[in-house]
Coordinates of C-alpha atoms in Angstrom, one line a residue:
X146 CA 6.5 6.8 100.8
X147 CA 7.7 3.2 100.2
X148 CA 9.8 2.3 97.0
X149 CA 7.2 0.7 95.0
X150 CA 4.4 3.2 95.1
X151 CA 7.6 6.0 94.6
X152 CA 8.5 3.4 90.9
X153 CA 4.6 3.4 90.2
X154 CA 4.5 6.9 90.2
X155 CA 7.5 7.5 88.3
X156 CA 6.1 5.0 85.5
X157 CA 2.9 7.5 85.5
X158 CA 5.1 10.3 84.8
X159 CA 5.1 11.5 88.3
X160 CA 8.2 13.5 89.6
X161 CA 7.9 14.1 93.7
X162 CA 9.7 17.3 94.6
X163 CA 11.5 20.1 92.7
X164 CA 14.8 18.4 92.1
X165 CA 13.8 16.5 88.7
X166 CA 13.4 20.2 87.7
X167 CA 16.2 21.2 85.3
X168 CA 18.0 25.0 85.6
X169 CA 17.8 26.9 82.7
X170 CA 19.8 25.7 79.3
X171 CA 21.4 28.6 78.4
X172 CA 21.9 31.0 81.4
X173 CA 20.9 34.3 79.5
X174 CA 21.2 36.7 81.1
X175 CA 18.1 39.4 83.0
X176 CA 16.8 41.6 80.3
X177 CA 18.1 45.2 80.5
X178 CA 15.1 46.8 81.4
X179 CA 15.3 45.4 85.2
X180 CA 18.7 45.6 85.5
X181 CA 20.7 45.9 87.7
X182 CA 20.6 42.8 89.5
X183 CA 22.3 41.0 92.1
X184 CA 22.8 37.4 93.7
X185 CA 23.0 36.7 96.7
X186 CA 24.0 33.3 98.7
X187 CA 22.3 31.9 102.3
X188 CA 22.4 28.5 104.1
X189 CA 20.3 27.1 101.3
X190 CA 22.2 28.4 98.6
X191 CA 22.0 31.1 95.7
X192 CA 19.2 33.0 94.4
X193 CA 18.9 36.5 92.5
X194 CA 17.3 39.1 92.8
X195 CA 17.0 42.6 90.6
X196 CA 16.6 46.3 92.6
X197 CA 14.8 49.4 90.5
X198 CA 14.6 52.6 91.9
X199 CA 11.4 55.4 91.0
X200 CA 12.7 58.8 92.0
X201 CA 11.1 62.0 92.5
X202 CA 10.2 62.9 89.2
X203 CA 8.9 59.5 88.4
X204 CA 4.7 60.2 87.3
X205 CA 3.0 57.6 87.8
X206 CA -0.9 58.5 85.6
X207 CA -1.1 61.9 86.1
X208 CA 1.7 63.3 89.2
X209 CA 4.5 62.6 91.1
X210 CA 3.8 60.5 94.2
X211 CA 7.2 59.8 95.3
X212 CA 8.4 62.7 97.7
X213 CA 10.3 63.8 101.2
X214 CA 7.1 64.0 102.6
X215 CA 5.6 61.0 101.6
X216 CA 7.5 58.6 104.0
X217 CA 6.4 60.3 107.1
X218 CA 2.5 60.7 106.0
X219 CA 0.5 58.9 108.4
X220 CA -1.6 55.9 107.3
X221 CA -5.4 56.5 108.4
X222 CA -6.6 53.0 106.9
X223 CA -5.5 50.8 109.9
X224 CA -7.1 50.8 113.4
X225 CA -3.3 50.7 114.8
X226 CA -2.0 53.8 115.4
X227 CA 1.0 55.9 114.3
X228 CA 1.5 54.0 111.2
X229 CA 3.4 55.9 108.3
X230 CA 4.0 55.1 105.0
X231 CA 7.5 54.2 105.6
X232 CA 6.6 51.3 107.9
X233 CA 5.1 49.7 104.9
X234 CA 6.1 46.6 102.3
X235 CA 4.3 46.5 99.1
X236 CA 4.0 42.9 98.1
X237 CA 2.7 41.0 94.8
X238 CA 3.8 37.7 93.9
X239 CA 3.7 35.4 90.5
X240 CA 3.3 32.1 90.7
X241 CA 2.8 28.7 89.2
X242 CA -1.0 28.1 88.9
X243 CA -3.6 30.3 90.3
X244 CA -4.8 27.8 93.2
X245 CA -3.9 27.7 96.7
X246 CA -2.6 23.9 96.9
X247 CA 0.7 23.2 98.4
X248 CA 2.1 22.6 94.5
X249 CA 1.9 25.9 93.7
X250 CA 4.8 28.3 94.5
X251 CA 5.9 31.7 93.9
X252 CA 8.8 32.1 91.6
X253 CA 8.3 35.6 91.5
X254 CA 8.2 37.8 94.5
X255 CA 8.0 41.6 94.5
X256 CA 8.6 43.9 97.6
X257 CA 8.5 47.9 97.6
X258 CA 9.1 50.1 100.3
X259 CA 9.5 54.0 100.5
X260 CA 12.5 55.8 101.5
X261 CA 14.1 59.0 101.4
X262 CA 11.2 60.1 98.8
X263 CA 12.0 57.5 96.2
X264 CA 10.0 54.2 96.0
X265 CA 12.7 51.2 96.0
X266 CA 11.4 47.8 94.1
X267 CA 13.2 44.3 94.8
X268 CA 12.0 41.8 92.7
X269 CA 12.8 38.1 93.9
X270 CA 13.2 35.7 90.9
X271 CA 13.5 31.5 90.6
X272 CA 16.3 30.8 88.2
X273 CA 14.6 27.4 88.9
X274 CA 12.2 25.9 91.7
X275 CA 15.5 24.6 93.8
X276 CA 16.3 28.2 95.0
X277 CA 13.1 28.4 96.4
X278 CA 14.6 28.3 99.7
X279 CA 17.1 30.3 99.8
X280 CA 14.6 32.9 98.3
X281 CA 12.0 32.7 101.0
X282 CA 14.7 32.8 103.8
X283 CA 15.9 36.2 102.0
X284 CA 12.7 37.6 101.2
X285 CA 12.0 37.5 105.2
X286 CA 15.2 39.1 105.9
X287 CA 14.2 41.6 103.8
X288 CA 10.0 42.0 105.2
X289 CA 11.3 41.8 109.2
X290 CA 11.8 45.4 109.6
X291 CA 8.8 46.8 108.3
X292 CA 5.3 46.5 110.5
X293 CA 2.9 46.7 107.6
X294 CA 2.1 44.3 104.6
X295 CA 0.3 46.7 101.9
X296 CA -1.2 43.7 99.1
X297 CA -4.1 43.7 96.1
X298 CA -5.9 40.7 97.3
X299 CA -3.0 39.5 99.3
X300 CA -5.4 37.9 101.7
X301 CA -7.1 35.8 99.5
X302 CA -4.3 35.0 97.6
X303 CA -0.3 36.4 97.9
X304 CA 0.1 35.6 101.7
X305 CA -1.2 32.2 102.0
X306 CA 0.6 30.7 99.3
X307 CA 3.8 32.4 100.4
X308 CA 2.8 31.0 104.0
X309 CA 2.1 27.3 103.0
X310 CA 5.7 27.4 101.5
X311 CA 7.4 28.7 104.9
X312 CA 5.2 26.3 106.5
X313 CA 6.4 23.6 104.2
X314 CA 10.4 24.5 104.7
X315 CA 9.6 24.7 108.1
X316 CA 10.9 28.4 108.6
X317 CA 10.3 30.9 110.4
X318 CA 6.9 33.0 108.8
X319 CA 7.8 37.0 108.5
X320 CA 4.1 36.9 107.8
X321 CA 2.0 36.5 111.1
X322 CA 2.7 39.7 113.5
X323 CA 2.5 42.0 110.5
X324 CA -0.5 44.5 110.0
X325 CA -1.9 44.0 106.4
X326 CA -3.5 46.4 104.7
X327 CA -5.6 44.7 101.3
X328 CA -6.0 47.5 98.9
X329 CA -8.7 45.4 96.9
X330 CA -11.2 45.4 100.3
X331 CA -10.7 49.3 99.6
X332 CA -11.4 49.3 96.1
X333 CA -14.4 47.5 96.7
X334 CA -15.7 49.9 98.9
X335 CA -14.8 52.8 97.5
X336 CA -15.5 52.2 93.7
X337 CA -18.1 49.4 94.0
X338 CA -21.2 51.7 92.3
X339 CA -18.8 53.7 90.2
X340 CA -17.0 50.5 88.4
X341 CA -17.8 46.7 87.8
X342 CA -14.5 46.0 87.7
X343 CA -12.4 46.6 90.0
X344 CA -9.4 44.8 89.3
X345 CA -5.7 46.2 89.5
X346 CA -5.4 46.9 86.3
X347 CA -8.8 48.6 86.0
X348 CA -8.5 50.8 88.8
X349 CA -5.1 51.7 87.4
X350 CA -6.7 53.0 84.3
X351 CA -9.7 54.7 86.0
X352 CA -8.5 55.8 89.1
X353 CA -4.8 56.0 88.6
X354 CA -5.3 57.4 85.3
X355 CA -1.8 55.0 84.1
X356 CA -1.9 52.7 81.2
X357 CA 0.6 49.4 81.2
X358 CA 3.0 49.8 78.1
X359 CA 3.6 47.1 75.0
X360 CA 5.2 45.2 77.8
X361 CA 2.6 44.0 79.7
X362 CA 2.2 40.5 80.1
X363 CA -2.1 39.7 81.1
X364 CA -2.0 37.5 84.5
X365 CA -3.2 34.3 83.6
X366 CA -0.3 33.9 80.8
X367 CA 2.5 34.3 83.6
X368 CA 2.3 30.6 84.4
X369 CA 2.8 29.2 81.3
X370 CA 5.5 31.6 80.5
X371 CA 7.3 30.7 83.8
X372 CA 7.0 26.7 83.0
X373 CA 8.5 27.9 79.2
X374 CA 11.4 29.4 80.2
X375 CA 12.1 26.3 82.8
X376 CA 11.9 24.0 79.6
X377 CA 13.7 26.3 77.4
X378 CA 16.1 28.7 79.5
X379 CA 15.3 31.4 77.3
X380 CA 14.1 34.5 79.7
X381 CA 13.7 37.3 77.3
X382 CA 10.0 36.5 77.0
X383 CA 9.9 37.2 80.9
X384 CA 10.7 40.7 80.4
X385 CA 6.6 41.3 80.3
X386 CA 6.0 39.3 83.6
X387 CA 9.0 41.5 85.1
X388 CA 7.3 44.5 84.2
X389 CA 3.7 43.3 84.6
X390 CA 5.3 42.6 88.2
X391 CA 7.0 46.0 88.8
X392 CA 3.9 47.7 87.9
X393 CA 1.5 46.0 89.9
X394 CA 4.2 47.1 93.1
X395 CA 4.5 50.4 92.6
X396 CA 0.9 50.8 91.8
X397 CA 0.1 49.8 94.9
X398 CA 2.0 52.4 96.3
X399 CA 0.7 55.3 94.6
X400 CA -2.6 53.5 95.5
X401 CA -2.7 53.6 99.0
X402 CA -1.6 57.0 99.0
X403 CA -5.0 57.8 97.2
X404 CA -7.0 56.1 99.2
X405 CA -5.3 57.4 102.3
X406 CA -6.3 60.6 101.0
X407 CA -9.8 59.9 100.2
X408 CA -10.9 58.8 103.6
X409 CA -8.7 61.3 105.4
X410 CA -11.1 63.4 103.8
X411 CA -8.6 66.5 102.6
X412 CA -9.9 67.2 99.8
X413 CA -13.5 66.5 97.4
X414 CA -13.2 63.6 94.9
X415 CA -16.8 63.8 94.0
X416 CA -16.4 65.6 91.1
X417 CA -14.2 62.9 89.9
X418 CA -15.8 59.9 91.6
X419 CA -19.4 61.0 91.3
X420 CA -20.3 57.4 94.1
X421 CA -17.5 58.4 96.4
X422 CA -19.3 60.1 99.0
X423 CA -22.1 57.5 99.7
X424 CA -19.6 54.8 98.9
X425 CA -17.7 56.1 101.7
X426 CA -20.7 56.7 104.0
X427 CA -21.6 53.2 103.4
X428 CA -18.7 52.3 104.7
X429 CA -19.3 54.0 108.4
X430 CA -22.5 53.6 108.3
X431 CA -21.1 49.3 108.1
X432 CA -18.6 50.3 110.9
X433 CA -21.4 51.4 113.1
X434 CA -20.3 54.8 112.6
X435 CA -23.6 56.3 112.1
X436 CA -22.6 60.4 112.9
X437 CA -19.5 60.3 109.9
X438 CA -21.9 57.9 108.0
X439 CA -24.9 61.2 107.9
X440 CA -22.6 64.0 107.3
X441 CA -21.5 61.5 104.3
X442 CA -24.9 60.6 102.8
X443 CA -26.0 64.4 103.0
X444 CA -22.4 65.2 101.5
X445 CA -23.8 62.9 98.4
X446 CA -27.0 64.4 98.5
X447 CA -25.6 68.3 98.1
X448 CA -23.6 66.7 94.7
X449 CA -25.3 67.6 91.7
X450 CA -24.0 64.7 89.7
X451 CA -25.5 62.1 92.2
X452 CA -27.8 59.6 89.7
X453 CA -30.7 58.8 91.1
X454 CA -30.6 55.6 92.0
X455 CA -27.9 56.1 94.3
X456 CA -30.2 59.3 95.6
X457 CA -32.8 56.8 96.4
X458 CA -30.1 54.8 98.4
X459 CA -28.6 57.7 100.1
X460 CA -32.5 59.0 101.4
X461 CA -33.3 56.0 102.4
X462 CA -30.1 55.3 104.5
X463 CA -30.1 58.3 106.3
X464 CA -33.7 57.2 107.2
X465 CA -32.6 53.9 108.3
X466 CA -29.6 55.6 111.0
X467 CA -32.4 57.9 112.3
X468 CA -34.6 55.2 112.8
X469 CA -32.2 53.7 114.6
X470 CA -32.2 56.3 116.9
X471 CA -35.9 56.3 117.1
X472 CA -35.4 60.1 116.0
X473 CA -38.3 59.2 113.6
X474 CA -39.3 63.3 112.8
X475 CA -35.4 63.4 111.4
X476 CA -36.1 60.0 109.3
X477 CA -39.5 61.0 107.9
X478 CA -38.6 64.0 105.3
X479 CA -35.6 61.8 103.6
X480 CA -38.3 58.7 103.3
X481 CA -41.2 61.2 102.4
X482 CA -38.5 62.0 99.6
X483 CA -37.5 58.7 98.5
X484 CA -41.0 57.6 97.9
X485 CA -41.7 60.6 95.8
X486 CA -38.2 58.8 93.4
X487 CA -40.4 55.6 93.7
X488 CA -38.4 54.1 96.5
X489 CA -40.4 51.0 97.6
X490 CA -38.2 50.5 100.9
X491 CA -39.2 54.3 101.8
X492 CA -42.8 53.8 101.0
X493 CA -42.7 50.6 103.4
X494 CA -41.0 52.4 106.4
X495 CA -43.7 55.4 105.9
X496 CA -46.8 52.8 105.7
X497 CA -45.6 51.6 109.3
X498 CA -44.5 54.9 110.8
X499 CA -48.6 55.9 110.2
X500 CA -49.9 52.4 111.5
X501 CA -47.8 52.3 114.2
X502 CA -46.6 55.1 115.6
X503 CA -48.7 58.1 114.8
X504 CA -51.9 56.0 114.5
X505 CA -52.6 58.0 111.2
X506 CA -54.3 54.9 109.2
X507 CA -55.5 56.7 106.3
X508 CA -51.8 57.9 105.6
X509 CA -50.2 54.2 105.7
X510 CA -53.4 53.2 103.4
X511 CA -51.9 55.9 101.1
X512 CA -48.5 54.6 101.1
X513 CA -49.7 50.9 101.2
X514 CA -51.7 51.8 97.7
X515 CA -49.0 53.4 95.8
X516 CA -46.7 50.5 96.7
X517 CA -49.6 48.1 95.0
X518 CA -49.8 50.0 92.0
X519 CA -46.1 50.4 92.3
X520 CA -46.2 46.6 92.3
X521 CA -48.4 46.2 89.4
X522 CA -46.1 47.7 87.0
X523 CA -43.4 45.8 88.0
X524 CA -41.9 42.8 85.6
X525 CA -40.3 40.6 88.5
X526 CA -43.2 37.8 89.0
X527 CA -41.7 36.0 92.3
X528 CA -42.0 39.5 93.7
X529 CA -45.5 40.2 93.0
X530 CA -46.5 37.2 93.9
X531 CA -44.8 37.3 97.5
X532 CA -45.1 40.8 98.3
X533 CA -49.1 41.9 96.8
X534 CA -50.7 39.4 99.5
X535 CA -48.7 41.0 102.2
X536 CA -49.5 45.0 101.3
X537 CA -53.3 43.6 100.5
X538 CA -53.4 42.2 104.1
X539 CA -51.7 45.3 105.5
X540 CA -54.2 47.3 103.5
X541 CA -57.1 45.5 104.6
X542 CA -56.1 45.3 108.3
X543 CA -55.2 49.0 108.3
X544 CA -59.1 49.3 106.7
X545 CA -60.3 47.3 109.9
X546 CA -58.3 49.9 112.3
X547 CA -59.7 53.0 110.8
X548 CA -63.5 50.9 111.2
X549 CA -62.8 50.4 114.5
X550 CA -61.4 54.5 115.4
X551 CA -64.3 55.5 114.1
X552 CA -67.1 53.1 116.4
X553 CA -64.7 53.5 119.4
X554 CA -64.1 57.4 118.7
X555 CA -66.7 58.4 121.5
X556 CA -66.5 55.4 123.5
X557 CA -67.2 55.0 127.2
X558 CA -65.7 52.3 129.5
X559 CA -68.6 50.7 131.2
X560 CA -67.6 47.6 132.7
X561 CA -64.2 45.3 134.2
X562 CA -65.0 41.6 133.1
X563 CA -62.8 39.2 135.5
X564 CA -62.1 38.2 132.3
X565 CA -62.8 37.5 128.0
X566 CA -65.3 34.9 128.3
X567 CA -67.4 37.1 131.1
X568 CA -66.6 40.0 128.9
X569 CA -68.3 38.6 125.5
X570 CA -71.1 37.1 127.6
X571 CA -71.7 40.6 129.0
X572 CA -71.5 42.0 125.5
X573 CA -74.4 39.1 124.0
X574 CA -76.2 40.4 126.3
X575 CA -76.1 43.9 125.7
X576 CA -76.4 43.3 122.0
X577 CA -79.7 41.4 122.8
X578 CA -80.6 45.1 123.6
X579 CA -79.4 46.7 120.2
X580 CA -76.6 47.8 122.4
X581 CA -73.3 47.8 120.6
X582 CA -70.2 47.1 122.3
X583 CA -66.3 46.3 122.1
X584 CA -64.3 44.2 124.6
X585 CA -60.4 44.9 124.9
X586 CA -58.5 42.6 126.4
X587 CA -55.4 43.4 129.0
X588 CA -52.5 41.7 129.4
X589 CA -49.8 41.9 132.1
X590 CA -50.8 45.0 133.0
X591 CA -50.7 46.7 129.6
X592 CA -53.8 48.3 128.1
X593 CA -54.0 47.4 124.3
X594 CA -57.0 49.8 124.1
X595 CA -57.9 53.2 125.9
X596 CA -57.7 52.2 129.6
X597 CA -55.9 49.8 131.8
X598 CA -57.9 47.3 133.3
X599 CA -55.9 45.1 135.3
X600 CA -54.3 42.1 134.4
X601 CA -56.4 39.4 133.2
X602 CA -59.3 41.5 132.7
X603 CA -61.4 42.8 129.7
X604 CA -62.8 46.2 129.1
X605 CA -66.5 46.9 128.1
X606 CA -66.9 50.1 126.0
X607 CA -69.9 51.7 124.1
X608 CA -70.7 54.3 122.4
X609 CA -71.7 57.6 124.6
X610 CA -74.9 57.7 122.8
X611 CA -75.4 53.6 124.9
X612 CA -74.0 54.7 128.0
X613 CA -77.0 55.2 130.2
X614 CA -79.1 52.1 128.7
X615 CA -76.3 50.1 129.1
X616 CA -74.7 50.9 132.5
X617 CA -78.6 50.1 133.3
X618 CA -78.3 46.4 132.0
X619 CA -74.8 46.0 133.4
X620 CA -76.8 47.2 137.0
X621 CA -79.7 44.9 136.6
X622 CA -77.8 42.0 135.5
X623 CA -75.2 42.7 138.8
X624 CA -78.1 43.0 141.6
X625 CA -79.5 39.4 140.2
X626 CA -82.5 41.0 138.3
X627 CA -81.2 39.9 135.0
X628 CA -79.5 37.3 134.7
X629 CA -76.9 36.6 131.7
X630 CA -78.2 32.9 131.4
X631 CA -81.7 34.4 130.9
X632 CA -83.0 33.5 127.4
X633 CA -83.7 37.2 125.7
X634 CA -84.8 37.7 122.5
X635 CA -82.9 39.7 120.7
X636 CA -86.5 41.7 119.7
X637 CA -87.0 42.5 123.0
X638 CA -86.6 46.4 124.1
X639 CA -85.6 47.4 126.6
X640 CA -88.5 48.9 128.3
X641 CA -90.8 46.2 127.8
X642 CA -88.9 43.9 130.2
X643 CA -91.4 43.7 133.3
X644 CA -89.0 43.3 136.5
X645 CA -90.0 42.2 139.9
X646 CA -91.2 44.7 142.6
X647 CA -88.7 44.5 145.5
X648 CA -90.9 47.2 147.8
X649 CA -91.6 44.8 150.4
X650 CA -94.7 47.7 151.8
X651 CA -96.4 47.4 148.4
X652 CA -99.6 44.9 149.2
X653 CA -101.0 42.0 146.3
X654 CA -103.6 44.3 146.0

């Protein structure tokens, strides 16, 4: 940047980097509830950092999490294999705005891990934004061993910000090769019908069953307490954002080990999470898992605090992954059942299983109706208007399929046109008889009525009670007698047409 655009800026009240940025005033000292604490020293200088331990006994809502066992428990959630709780680093970060712009940093940087059955919390901490440096090259030092990131919206948030600033410092990212496993992608899943929010702190309180102390410090105040204490050098007011920190880390330990425990299946959380079961079955049934996804749904279905909107749901789900299968005898009772709850996506599926496959048009009329009258009732306006002129066409087409069954219920194939237009002249002329007929078109080979007839050719049928008159005309008209050009009234019978004598022995006289 050249000098006079650098003086410009200046005069705007621009400052360029972080070394305008003044340490602290007075260097209090950490407050006593995260002590104790430590400093340590790199290439790029000093930083400090302060180390908590929760032991066995620590309850965290309603139990203990933290024991022997819990380091070697495997971790079900990723696709890698062999993962155990003690390969992971719980991560949460604070930082100075809550975008993802290269001025933002994190001046507070938490990092749990499990060991010999006690959860151990390092909390990284800018005394001011010129020890970033030596804070980042630390905090790798300190990820490096461990093969699996464990965040609450880390993804979308923690990691890239830490990741623009290693980018920025050109050092090495402890980031990139590690597995991460997003606890909020879980929470959304799992809780998404049972809670609207579904934040941290709310699955803390609901799940968890822990509620933050006096302490607590809300999220989007941690900025503005971090840029106070760089203007004022008094911490004490960060003890909150220290313990609003600490929490969020060792929450997301005792998190992961409930939802490890949820999907590993060990034991029923329905009674307590009345959406758990189809939550989870939702979930493989979105992993193309469709066998795990069924014994899920009809796990839901057995509960007898399942509402019944989410009944509907499950019924019609477990029709969808038969269909799927084409197994439509195992799809039909659970849509037969939805539609009796009012389900409109049930009633839709039935209306085409009858039109379609068992050719039972009377039944889809049925299920066409009620969704019409289900229609009628309801308030939404854009959806009556698109969906009624689609159900009255199915209705009436379905109408126009049971018309036809009935004419063609007896019918007899009497003739192979070459093709439609010699079909419908055939049939003008037999209707110039009072002889009713159909033509059905084939295509490719395919009959789309009752017999194949060839490609490119139509079919002729009428009604038994026709045949014999009509294979008559169809004779007549193929020996020349009758031709299809022949103008006919349509009041003609068919016994009063006087034909030519072809007995060559038979005199004038």
């Amino acid at each position: 940047m050249n000098d006079e655009l650098s003086d410009r800026l200046k005069k705007l009240g621009v400052h360029l980097g972080a070394n305008h940025l003044k340490s602290p005033t007075q260097p209090v000292g950490l407050p006593n509830l995260i002590n104790p604490k430590f400093e340590f020293q790199n290439r790029f200088g000093h930083s400090i950092a302060v180390d908590q331990n929760y032991d066995r006994d620590y309850i965290h809502g309603l139990k203990a999490y933290f024991n022997d066992s819990l380091p070697k428990k495997q971790i079900i959630l990723s696709e890698k294999a062999n993962l155990l709780f003690k390969d992971c680093v719980f991560i949460d970060t604070e930082t100075t705005g809550l975008s993802q712009s290269t001025g933002t940093f994190a001046f507070m940087v938490g990092v749990g891990v499990i060991k010999q059955g006690r959860f151990f919390l390092r909390q990284y901490f800018l005394r001011n934004p010129g020890e970033e440096q030596a804070m980042l090259l630390d905090l790798a030092s300190f990820i490096e061993p461990y093969e699996v990131l464990v965040s609450y919206n880390g993804i979308g948030f923690d990691i890239p910000i830490l990741s623009n600033r290693y980018k920025l410092y050109r050092l090495p990212h402890p980031l990139k090769q590690k597995t991460h496993i997003d606890l909020l992608k879980y929470a959304r899943k799992l809780w998404r019908f049972q809670y609207n929010d579904r934040s941290l702190k709310s699955i803390e309180t609901n799940v968890l069953k822990f509620n933050r102390g006096d302490e607590e410090i809300p999220g989007w105040m941690v900025p503005d307490m971090y840029r106070e204490y760089i203007k004022t050098g008094n911490i004490q007011p960060m003890n909150g954002v220290f313990y609003h920190n600490a929490i969020d880390i060792v929450s997301l330990g005792v998190l992961l080990d409930v939802v490890n425990e949820i999907y590993s299946a060990s034991q029923d959380f329905s009674l307590e999470f009345n959406t758990i079961n189809f939550a989870l079955a939702l979930s493989h049934q979105k992993d193309n898992n469709p066998d795990e996804a069924i014994r899920r749904y009809k796990e839901a279905l057995n509960q007898t605090n399942l509402s019944t909107d989410i009944r509907i749901k499950t019924l019609e789900n477990i029709g969808f992954l038969h269909k799927n299968n084409s197994a439509y005898d195992k799809a039909l009772p659970y849509w037969a059942e939805a539609a009796t709850l009012g389900s409109e996506k049930a009633m839709m599926e039935l209306a085409k299983y009858f039109e379609h496959h068992s050719k039972d048009y009377q039944k889809a009329i049925n299920y066409v109706e009620e969704l019409i009258l289900l229609m009628d009732n309801k308030e939404n306006r854009i959806r009556k208007k698109i969906l009624l002129p689609e159900l009255e066409h199915r209705k009436q087409r379905l109408y126009k399929k049971i018309l036809k069954e009935k004419e063609m219920k007896d019918a007899q194939l009497i003739y192979r046109a070459p093709g439609m237009l010699a079909a419908q002249s055939i049939q003008i002329l037999l209707e110039s008889f009072h002889i009713q007929s159909q033509v059905i078109q084939e295509s490719a080979g395919i009959a789309y009525g009752f017999t194949a007839g060839g490609l490119g050719s139509a079919n002729i049928y009428v009604s038994k009670e026709d045949e014999v008159e009509a294979i008559k005309v169809i004779e007549l008209m193929e020996s020349g007698a009758l031709k299809i050009e022949d103008d006919i009234s349509t009041d003609q019978e068919f016994d009063d047409i006087e034909f030519e004598d072809d007995d060559p022995l038979k005199s004038d006289d």
